Amino acid sequence: MRVHVVSDVHGNSRDLAAAGAGADALVCLGDLVLFLDYADHSRGIFPDLFGVANADAVVELRTARRFEEARALGRRLWGELDRTGVSRESAIEGAVRRQYAELFAAFPTPTYATYGNVDIPRLWPEYAGPGTTVLDGQRVEIGGRVFGFVGGGLTTPMRTPYEISDEEYAAKIEAVGEVDVLCTHIPPDVPELCYDTVARRFERGSAALLHAIRTTRPRYSLFGHVHQPLVRRARIEGTECVNVGHFNATGTPYVLEW
């Protein structure tokens, strides 16, 4: 059995179309939407709306952890857009819909997918075809192994679209229970797995996920979210914990075989 796993697609529909080649199934751990590319500030919804110079500015502020200044800049730009008669909500949703139409069309059959923190879950049913199974706090058997899926991220100063409380996230982890492969968008709360060496900050990992790994001991814990982690793999209580990679940048899936 061969399963390919991707995460943090962020608009890379070209490579996504080939990500399932040679595999029995594709697993996607979310973040399909590209709002702002930190490596190329000309790509994404934000620069399309406000230009590259403003994208440069907001990336610089966020990287320096000057989040309130970044939000103030965002409020000013969205206010200017509102005065043209275009609301923030309609501008973002229209751009996300265009990306989702292209990305979901690129998924092979079968695909098993969960949400990332920048995704908009309420839109997924409109674009997920019959070959794509969307799971969040749920389990599915693939090739004789049980896979559990938990999507989204925890609350942060970034205020991305699908952030939830620690309690809600823990409830989804508990609902999944014991599985062979635990698939999440965010990593367990282990410092070296959560630190992004380029953004120079710790992303939020889940303590509930770490607890589940230690108590239920799945064969694998697979995740993404941290684009340039300090370490990509760690072994916890017999579980192989793997950051499957920043697919937007690499275009290469992680391969799981048994």
Short mmCIF file of N, CA and C in Angstrom, two decimals, residues 112-256:
data_model
loop_
_atom_site.label_atom_id
_atom_site.label_comp_id
_atom_site.label_asym_id
_atom_site.label_seq_id
_atom_site.Cartn_x
_atom_site.Cartn_y
_atom_site.Cartn_z
N TYR A 112 -8.32 11.96 0.74
CA TYR A 112 -8.86 12.14 2.09
C TYR A 112 -8.25 13.45 2.61
N ALA A 113 -9.10 14.40 2.97
CA ALA A 113 -8.61 15.74 3.27
C ALA A 113 -9.20 16.30 4.55
N THR A 114 -8.41 17.13 5.23
CA THR A 114 -8.90 17.90 6.37
C THR A 114 -8.47 19.34 6.21
N TYR A 115 -9.02 20.22 7.03
CA TYR A 115 -8.82 21.66 6.88
C TYR A 115 -7.52 22.14 7.52
N GLY A 116 -6.95 23.18 6.96
CA GLY A 116 -5.89 23.92 7.61
C GLY A 116 -6.44 25.17 8.27
N ASN A 117 -5.58 25.89 8.95
CA ASN A 117 -6.06 27.07 9.67
C ASN A 117 -6.44 28.22 8.75
N VAL A 118 -5.95 28.23 7.50
CA VAL A 118 -6.34 29.32 6.59
C VAL A 118 -7.49 28.93 5.67
N ASP A 119 -8.03 27.73 5.84
CA ASP A 119 -9.14 27.29 5.00
C ASP A 119 -10.48 27.79 5.54
N ILE A 120 -11.49 27.72 4.68
CA ILE A 120 -12.85 28.11 5.05
C ILE A 120 -13.73 26.86 4.91
N PRO A 121 -13.93 26.11 6.01
CA PRO A 121 -14.62 24.82 5.93
C PRO A 121 -16.01 24.87 5.31
N ARG A 122 -16.77 25.94 5.52
CA ARG A 122 -18.15 25.96 5.02
C ARG A 122 -18.21 25.93 3.49
N LEU A 123 -17.12 26.27 2.82
CA LEU A 123 -17.12 26.25 1.36
C LEU A 123 -16.76 24.89 0.78
N TRP A 124 -16.11 24.05 1.56
CA TRP A 124 -15.60 22.80 1.00
C TRP A 124 -16.67 21.90 0.40
N PRO A 125 -17.86 21.75 1.00
CA PRO A 125 -18.86 20.87 0.39
C PRO A 125 -19.24 21.26 -1.04
N GLU A 126 -19.07 22.51 -1.40
CA GLU A 126 -19.42 22.94 -2.75
C GLU A 126 -18.40 22.48 -3.79
N TYR A 127 -17.18 22.17 -3.35
CA TYR A 127 -16.11 21.88 -4.30
C TYR A 127 -15.57 20.45 -4.20
N ALA A 128 -15.78 19.78 -3.08
CA ALA A 128 -15.27 18.42 -2.92
C ALA A 128 -16.12 17.46 -3.76
N GLY A 129 -15.50 16.83 -4.76
CA GLY A 129 -16.21 15.89 -5.61
C GLY A 129 -16.37 14.54 -4.93
N PRO A 130 -17.01 13.59 -5.65
CA PRO A 130 -17.27 12.28 -5.04
C PRO A 130 -16.02 11.50 -4.70
N GLY A 131 -14.88 11.84 -5.30
CA GLY A 131 -13.64 11.13 -5.00
C GLY A 131 -12.88 11.69 -3.81
N THR A 132 -13.40 12.78 -3.21
CA THR A 132 -12.73 13.44 -2.09
C THR A 132 -13.56 13.29 -0.83
N THR A 133 -12.96 12.70 0.21
CA THR A 133 -13.62 12.54 1.51
C THR A 133 -13.03 13.55 2.48
N VAL A 134 -13.89 14.42 3.03
CA VAL A 134 -13.45 15.44 3.98
C VAL A 134 -13.73 14.94 5.39
N LEU A 135 -12.69 14.97 6.25
CA LEU A 135 -12.81 14.45 7.61
C LEU A 135 -12.24 15.46 8.60
N ASP A 136 -12.90 15.59 9.75
CA ASP A 136 -12.43 16.46 10.82
C ASP A 136 -12.98 15.92 12.14
N GLY A 137 -12.08 15.38 12.97
CA GLY A 137 -12.51 14.68 14.17
C GLY A 137 -13.11 13.33 13.85
N GLN A 138 -12.65 12.73 12.74
CA GLN A 138 -13.22 11.47 12.24
C GLN A 138 -12.12 10.51 11.82
N ARG A 139 -12.52 9.24 11.60
CA ARG A 139 -11.59 8.17 11.24
C ARG A 139 -12.03 7.54 9.92
N VAL A 140 -11.06 6.92 9.24
CA VAL A 140 -11.35 6.17 8.03
C VAL A 140 -10.29 5.08 7.88
N GLU A 141 -10.66 3.96 7.29
CA GLU A 141 -9.69 2.89 7.03
C GLU A 141 -9.15 3.02 5.62
N ILE A 142 -7.84 3.00 5.51
CA ILE A 142 -7.17 3.06 4.21
C ILE A 142 -6.18 1.90 4.16
N GLY A 143 -6.44 0.95 3.29
CA GLY A 143 -5.51 -0.16 3.13
C GLY A 143 -5.28 -0.97 4.38
N GLY A 144 -6.32 -1.11 5.21
CA GLY A 144 -6.20 -1.92 6.42
C GLY A 144 -5.67 -1.18 7.63
N ARG A 145 -5.33 0.09 7.48
CA ARG A 145 -4.90 0.90 8.62
C ARG A 145 -5.94 1.99 8.90
N VAL A 146 -6.09 2.32 10.17
CA VAL A 146 -7.06 3.34 10.56
C VAL A 146 -6.36 4.70 10.64
N PHE A 147 -6.89 5.65 9.88
CA PHE A 147 -6.38 7.02 9.86
C PHE A 147 -7.38 7.92 10.59
N GLY A 148 -6.88 8.76 11.48
CA GLY A 148 -7.71 9.77 12.14
C GLY A 148 -7.33 11.16 11.67
N PHE A 149 -8.33 12.03 11.52
CA PHE A 149 -8.10 13.36 10.97
C PHE A 149 -8.64 14.43 11.90
N VAL A 150 -7.82 15.44 12.17
CA VAL A 150 -8.24 16.60 12.93
C VAL A 150 -7.72 17.85 12.21
N GLY A 151 -8.63 18.71 11.79
CA GLY A 151 -8.24 19.88 11.02
C GLY A 151 -8.22 21.15 11.84
N GLY A 152 -7.74 22.22 11.20
CA GLY A 152 -7.73 23.54 11.80
C GLY A 152 -6.51 23.81 12.65
N GLY A 153 -6.48 25.01 13.21
CA GLY A 153 -5.39 25.41 14.10
C GLY A 153 -5.95 26.01 15.37
N LEU A 154 -5.05 26.32 16.30
CA LEU A 154 -5.43 26.94 17.57
C LEU A 154 -5.36 28.46 17.44
N THR A 155 -6.03 29.15 18.35
CA THR A 155 -6.11 30.61 18.27
C THR A 155 -4.72 31.25 18.40
N THR A 156 -4.49 32.27 17.58
CA THR A 156 -3.22 32.98 17.55
C THR A 156 -3.48 34.47 17.28
N PRO A 157 -2.46 35.31 17.47
CA PRO A 157 -2.62 36.73 17.10
C PRO A 157 -2.84 36.95 15.61
N MET A 158 -2.55 35.94 14.78
CA MET A 158 -2.72 36.07 13.34
C MET A 158 -4.20 36.06 12.92
N ARG A 159 -5.04 35.43 13.75
CA ARG A 159 -6.49 35.39 13.52
C ARG A 159 -6.84 34.86 12.13
N THR A 160 -6.29 33.72 11.78
CA THR A 160 -6.60 33.10 10.50
C THR A 160 -7.99 32.47 10.55
N PRO A 161 -8.58 32.12 9.38
CA PRO A 161 -10.01 31.79 9.33
C PRO A 161 -10.46 30.60 10.17
N TYR A 162 -9.67 29.53 10.23
CA TYR A 162 -10.16 28.35 10.96
C TYR A 162 -9.27 28.07 12.16
N GLU A 163 -9.33 28.97 13.13
CA GLU A 163 -8.69 28.78 14.42
C GLU A 163 -9.77 28.49 15.45
N ILE A 164 -9.52 27.51 16.31
CA ILE A 164 -10.51 27.12 17.32
C ILE A 164 -9.84 27.07 18.69
N SER A 165 -10.65 26.97 19.73
CA SER A 165 -10.12 26.94 21.09
C SER A 165 -9.39 25.64 21.38
N ASP A 166 -8.54 25.66 22.39
CA ASP A 166 -7.84 24.44 22.82
C ASP A 166 -8.83 23.36 23.22
N GLU A 167 -9.94 23.76 23.84
CA GLU A 167 -10.94 22.79 24.31
C GLU A 167 -11.63 22.11 23.13
N GLU A 168 -12.01 22.90 22.13
CA GLU A 168 -12.66 22.31 20.95
C GLU A 168 -11.71 21.39 20.20
N TYR A 169 -10.46 21.81 20.09
CA TYR A 169 -9.47 20.98 19.40
C TYR A 169 -9.26 19.66 20.16
N ALA A 170 -9.14 19.74 21.48
CA ALA A 170 -8.94 18.54 22.30
C ALA A 170 -10.11 17.58 22.16
N ALA A 171 -11.33 18.12 22.04
CA ALA A 171 -12.51 17.27 21.88
C ALA A 171 -12.46 16.49 20.57
N LYS A 172 -11.95 17.13 19.53
CA LYS A 172 -11.83 16.42 18.24
C LYS A 172 -10.75 15.34 18.32
N ILE A 173 -9.65 15.63 18.99
CA ILE A 173 -8.61 14.62 19.19
C ILE A 173 -9.18 13.42 19.93
N GLU A 174 -9.94 13.69 20.97
CA GLU A 174 -10.53 12.61 21.77
C GLU A 174 -11.52 11.81 20.94
N ALA A 175 -12.29 12.46 20.09
CA ALA A 175 -13.28 11.77 19.25
C ALA A 175 -12.61 10.80 18.29
N VAL A 176 -11.41 11.14 17.83
CA VAL A 176 -10.69 10.25 16.91
C VAL A 176 -10.25 8.97 17.61
N GLY A 177 -9.78 9.08 18.85
CA GLY A 177 -9.40 7.89 19.61
C GLY A 177 -8.12 7.24 19.11
N GLU A 178 -8.05 5.92 19.28
CA GLU A 178 -6.85 5.17 18.90
C GLU A 178 -6.86 4.89 17.40
N VAL A 179 -5.78 5.25 16.74
CA VAL A 179 -5.65 5.04 15.31
C VAL A 179 -4.22 4.59 15.00
N ASP A 180 -4.03 4.14 13.77
CA ASP A 180 -2.68 3.78 13.33
C ASP A 180 -1.91 5.01 12.85
N VAL A 181 -2.63 5.92 12.18
CA VAL A 181 -2.01 7.12 11.64
C VAL A 181 -2.86 8.32 12.04
N LEU A 182 -2.28 9.24 12.79
CA LEU A 182 -2.99 10.42 13.27
C LEU A 182 -2.60 11.60 12.39
N CYS A 183 -3.57 12.11 11.62
CA CYS A 183 -3.32 13.16 10.63
C CYS A 183 -3.91 14.49 11.11
N THR A 184 -3.08 15.49 11.25
CA THR A 184 -3.52 16.80 11.72
C THR A 184 -2.85 17.88 10.87
N HIS A 185 -3.42 19.08 10.92
CA HIS A 185 -2.74 20.17 10.23
C HIS A 185 -1.58 20.70 11.07
N ILE A 186 -1.81 20.89 12.36
CA ILE A 186 -0.77 21.46 13.22
C ILE A 186 0.01 20.35 13.91
N PRO A 187 1.23 20.64 14.37
CA PRO A 187 2.06 19.63 15.03
C PRO A 187 1.70 19.46 16.50
N PRO A 188 2.21 18.40 17.12
CA PRO A 188 2.13 18.33 18.58
C PRO A 188 2.97 19.44 19.20
N ASP A 189 2.68 19.75 20.44
CA ASP A 189 3.35 20.87 21.11
C ASP A 189 4.74 20.44 21.58
N VAL A 190 5.64 20.35 20.61
CA VAL A 190 7.05 20.02 20.84
C VAL A 190 7.86 21.16 20.24
N PRO A 191 8.67 21.86 21.02
CA PRO A 191 9.31 23.09 20.54
C PRO A 191 10.04 22.95 19.21
N GLU A 192 10.84 21.90 19.06
CA GLU A 192 11.61 21.79 17.83
C GLU A 192 10.75 21.50 16.60
N LEU A 193 9.54 20.95 16.81
CA LEU A 193 8.63 20.72 15.70
C LEU A 193 7.81 21.97 15.37
N CYS A 194 7.73 22.91 16.32
CA CYS A 194 6.89 24.09 16.17
C CYS A 194 7.65 25.34 15.73
N TYR A 195 8.97 25.32 15.82
CA TYR A 195 9.73 26.54 15.52
C TYR A 195 10.01 26.65 14.03
N ASP A 196 9.63 27.79 13.44
CA ASP A 196 9.89 28.06 12.03
C ASP A 196 11.18 28.88 11.93
N THR A 197 12.17 28.32 11.25
CA THR A 197 13.49 28.93 11.23
C THR A 197 13.57 30.15 10.33
N VAL A 198 12.63 30.29 9.40
CA VAL A 198 12.63 31.46 8.51
C VAL A 198 11.76 32.58 9.10
N ALA A 199 10.55 32.22 9.54
CA ALA A 199 9.69 33.22 10.19
C ALA A 199 10.23 33.63 11.55
N ARG A 200 11.12 32.79 12.12
CA ARG A 200 11.77 33.05 13.41
C ARG A 200 10.75 33.19 14.54
N ARG A 201 9.84 32.23 14.57
CA ARG A 201 8.87 32.22 15.66
C ARG A 201 8.35 30.80 15.86
N PHE A 202 7.78 30.59 17.05
CA PHE A 202 7.12 29.32 17.34
C PHE A 202 5.68 29.41 16.84
N GLU A 203 5.28 28.44 16.02
CA GLU A 203 3.87 28.28 15.68
C GLU A 203 3.20 27.50 16.82
N ARG A 204 1.90 27.58 16.90
CA ARG A 204 1.21 26.89 17.98
C ARG A 204 1.03 25.41 17.66
N GLY A 205 1.55 24.56 18.54
CA GLY A 205 1.29 23.13 18.48
C GLY A 205 0.26 22.76 19.52
N SER A 206 -0.23 21.55 19.45
CA SER A 206 -1.32 21.12 20.33
C SER A 206 -0.82 20.22 21.46
N ALA A 207 -1.11 20.65 22.70
CA ALA A 207 -0.81 19.81 23.86
C ALA A 207 -1.70 18.58 23.88
N ALA A 208 -2.96 18.73 23.44
CA ALA A 208 -3.88 17.58 23.39
C ALA A 208 -3.39 16.54 22.41
N LEU A 209 -2.85 16.97 21.29
CA LEU A 209 -2.29 16.05 20.31
C LEU A 209 -1.08 15.33 20.89
N LEU A 210 -0.22 16.06 21.56
CA LEU A 210 0.95 15.44 22.19
C LEU A 210 0.53 14.40 23.22
N HIS A 211 -0.49 14.73 24.02
CA HIS A 211 -1.00 13.78 25.01
C HIS A 211 -1.54 12.53 24.33
N ALA A 212 -2.28 12.70 23.24
CA ALA A 212 -2.84 11.55 22.52
C ALA A 212 -1.74 10.67 21.95
N ILE A 213 -0.68 11.28 21.46
CA ILE A 213 0.44 10.50 20.93
C ILE A 213 1.07 9.65 22.04
N ARG A 214 1.23 10.25 23.20
CA ARG A 214 1.87 9.54 24.32
C ARG A 214 0.99 8.44 24.90
N THR A 215 -0.31 8.62 24.83
CA THR A 215 -1.21 7.65 25.47
C THR A 215 -1.75 6.60 24.51
N THR A 216 -2.00 6.97 23.25
CA THR A 216 -2.58 6.00 22.31
C THR A 216 -1.52 5.40 21.39
N ARG A 217 -0.38 6.05 21.25
CA ARG A 217 0.78 5.53 20.50
C ARG A 217 0.45 5.08 19.08
N PRO A 218 -0.01 5.99 18.23
CA PRO A 218 -0.18 5.63 16.83
C PRO A 218 1.16 5.33 16.18
N ARG A 219 1.14 4.62 15.07
CA ARG A 219 2.40 4.36 14.35
C ARG A 219 3.02 5.68 13.87
N TYR A 220 2.14 6.55 13.34
CA TYR A 220 2.60 7.82 12.78
C TYR A 220 1.73 8.96 13.26
N SER A 221 2.34 10.11 13.45
CA SER A 221 1.65 11.39 13.57
C SER A 221 2.15 12.24 12.41
N LEU A 222 1.24 12.59 11.50
CA LEU A 222 1.60 13.35 10.30
C LEU A 222 0.95 14.72 10.38
N PHE A 223 1.68 15.76 9.99
CA PHE A 223 1.18 17.13 10.11
C PHE A 223 1.98 18.03 9.18
N GLY A 224 1.59 19.30 9.12
CA GLY A 224 2.30 20.32 8.34
C GLY A 224 2.38 21.60 9.15
N HIS A 225 1.85 22.69 8.57
CA HIS A 225 1.67 23.98 9.22
C HIS A 225 2.96 24.77 9.39
N VAL A 226 4.00 24.18 9.93
CA VAL A 226 5.28 24.87 10.10
C VAL A 226 6.08 24.68 8.82
N HIS A 227 6.27 25.76 8.08
CA HIS A 227 6.83 25.63 6.73
C HIS A 227 8.31 25.28 6.73
N GLN A 228 9.07 25.85 7.64
CA GLN A 228 10.53 25.58 7.71
C GLN A 228 10.88 25.19 9.13
N PRO A 229 10.50 23.98 9.56
CA PRO A 229 10.69 23.60 10.97
C PRO A 229 12.15 23.37 11.32
N LEU A 230 12.44 23.56 12.60
CA LEU A 230 13.80 23.28 13.09
C LEU A 230 14.15 21.82 12.85
N VAL A 231 13.21 20.92 13.14
CA VAL A 231 13.37 19.50 12.79
C VAL A 231 12.08 19.02 12.14
N ARG A 232 12.19 18.12 11.22
CA ARG A 232 11.03 17.61 10.49
C ARG A 232 10.49 16.30 11.07
N ARG A 233 11.30 15.62 11.87
CA ARG A 233 10.89 14.33 12.42
C ARG A 233 11.29 14.25 13.89
N ALA A 234 10.48 13.55 14.64
CA ALA A 234 10.82 13.27 16.05
C ALA A 234 10.11 11.99 16.44
N ARG A 235 10.69 11.24 17.35
CA ARG A 235 10.06 10.00 17.81
C ARG A 235 9.59 10.22 19.24
N ILE A 236 8.29 9.97 19.46
CA ILE A 236 7.67 10.18 20.77
C ILE A 236 6.95 8.90 21.18
N GLU A 237 7.41 8.26 22.23
CA GLU A 237 6.74 7.05 22.75
C GLU A 237 6.45 6.03 21.65
N GLY A 238 7.40 5.84 20.76
CA GLY A 238 7.23 4.86 19.69
C GLY A 238 6.51 5.37 18.46
N THR A 239 6.01 6.60 18.49
CA THR A 239 5.32 7.19 17.34
C THR A 239 6.30 8.01 16.51
N GLU A 240 6.30 7.78 15.21
CA GLU A 240 7.11 8.58 14.30
C GLU A 240 6.31 9.83 13.94
N CYS A 241 6.79 10.98 14.40
CA CYS A 241 6.13 12.27 14.14
C CYS A 241 6.82 12.94 12.96
N VAL A 242 6.06 13.26 11.91
CA VAL A 242 6.66 13.74 10.67
C VAL A 242 5.93 14.98 10.17
N ASN A 243 6.69 16.05 9.95
CA ASN A 243 6.19 17.19 9.19
C ASN A 243 6.32 16.80 7.71
N VAL A 244 5.18 16.68 7.02
CA VAL A 244 5.19 16.13 5.66
C VAL A 244 5.69 17.13 4.62
N GLY A 245 5.94 18.36 5.04
CA GLY A 245 6.56 19.32 4.13
C GLY A 245 5.64 20.42 3.65
N HIS A 246 6.26 21.49 3.19
CA HIS A 246 5.56 22.67 2.67
C HIS A 246 5.34 22.46 1.17
N PHE A 247 4.18 21.88 0.82
CA PHE A 247 3.96 21.44 -0.55
C PHE A 247 3.98 22.60 -1.54
N ASN A 248 3.57 23.77 -1.12
CA ASN A 248 3.61 24.93 -2.01
C ASN A 248 5.02 25.16 -2.55
N ALA A 249 6.03 24.95 -1.69
CA ALA A 249 7.41 25.19 -2.07
C ALA A 249 8.06 23.99 -2.74
N THR A 250 7.76 22.78 -2.25
CA THR A 250 8.48 21.59 -2.74
C THR A 250 7.78 20.90 -3.90
N GLY A 251 6.44 20.92 -3.91
CA GLY A 251 5.69 20.20 -4.92
C GLY A 251 5.83 18.70 -4.82
N THR A 252 6.35 18.21 -3.69
CA THR A 252 6.64 16.79 -3.51
C THR A 252 5.89 16.23 -2.31
N PRO A 253 5.10 15.16 -2.48
CA PRO A 253 4.38 14.59 -1.34
C PRO A 253 5.28 13.73 -0.48
N TYR A 254 4.89 13.57 0.78
CA TYR A 254 5.52 12.59 1.66
C TYR A 254 4.92 11.23 1.33
N VAL A 255 5.76 10.20 1.30
CA VAL A 255 5.33 8.86 0.91
C VAL A 255 5.27 7.96 2.13
N LEU A 256 4.11 7.32 2.31
CA LEU A 256 3.89 6.37 3.40
C LEU A 256 3.58 5.02 2.76
#
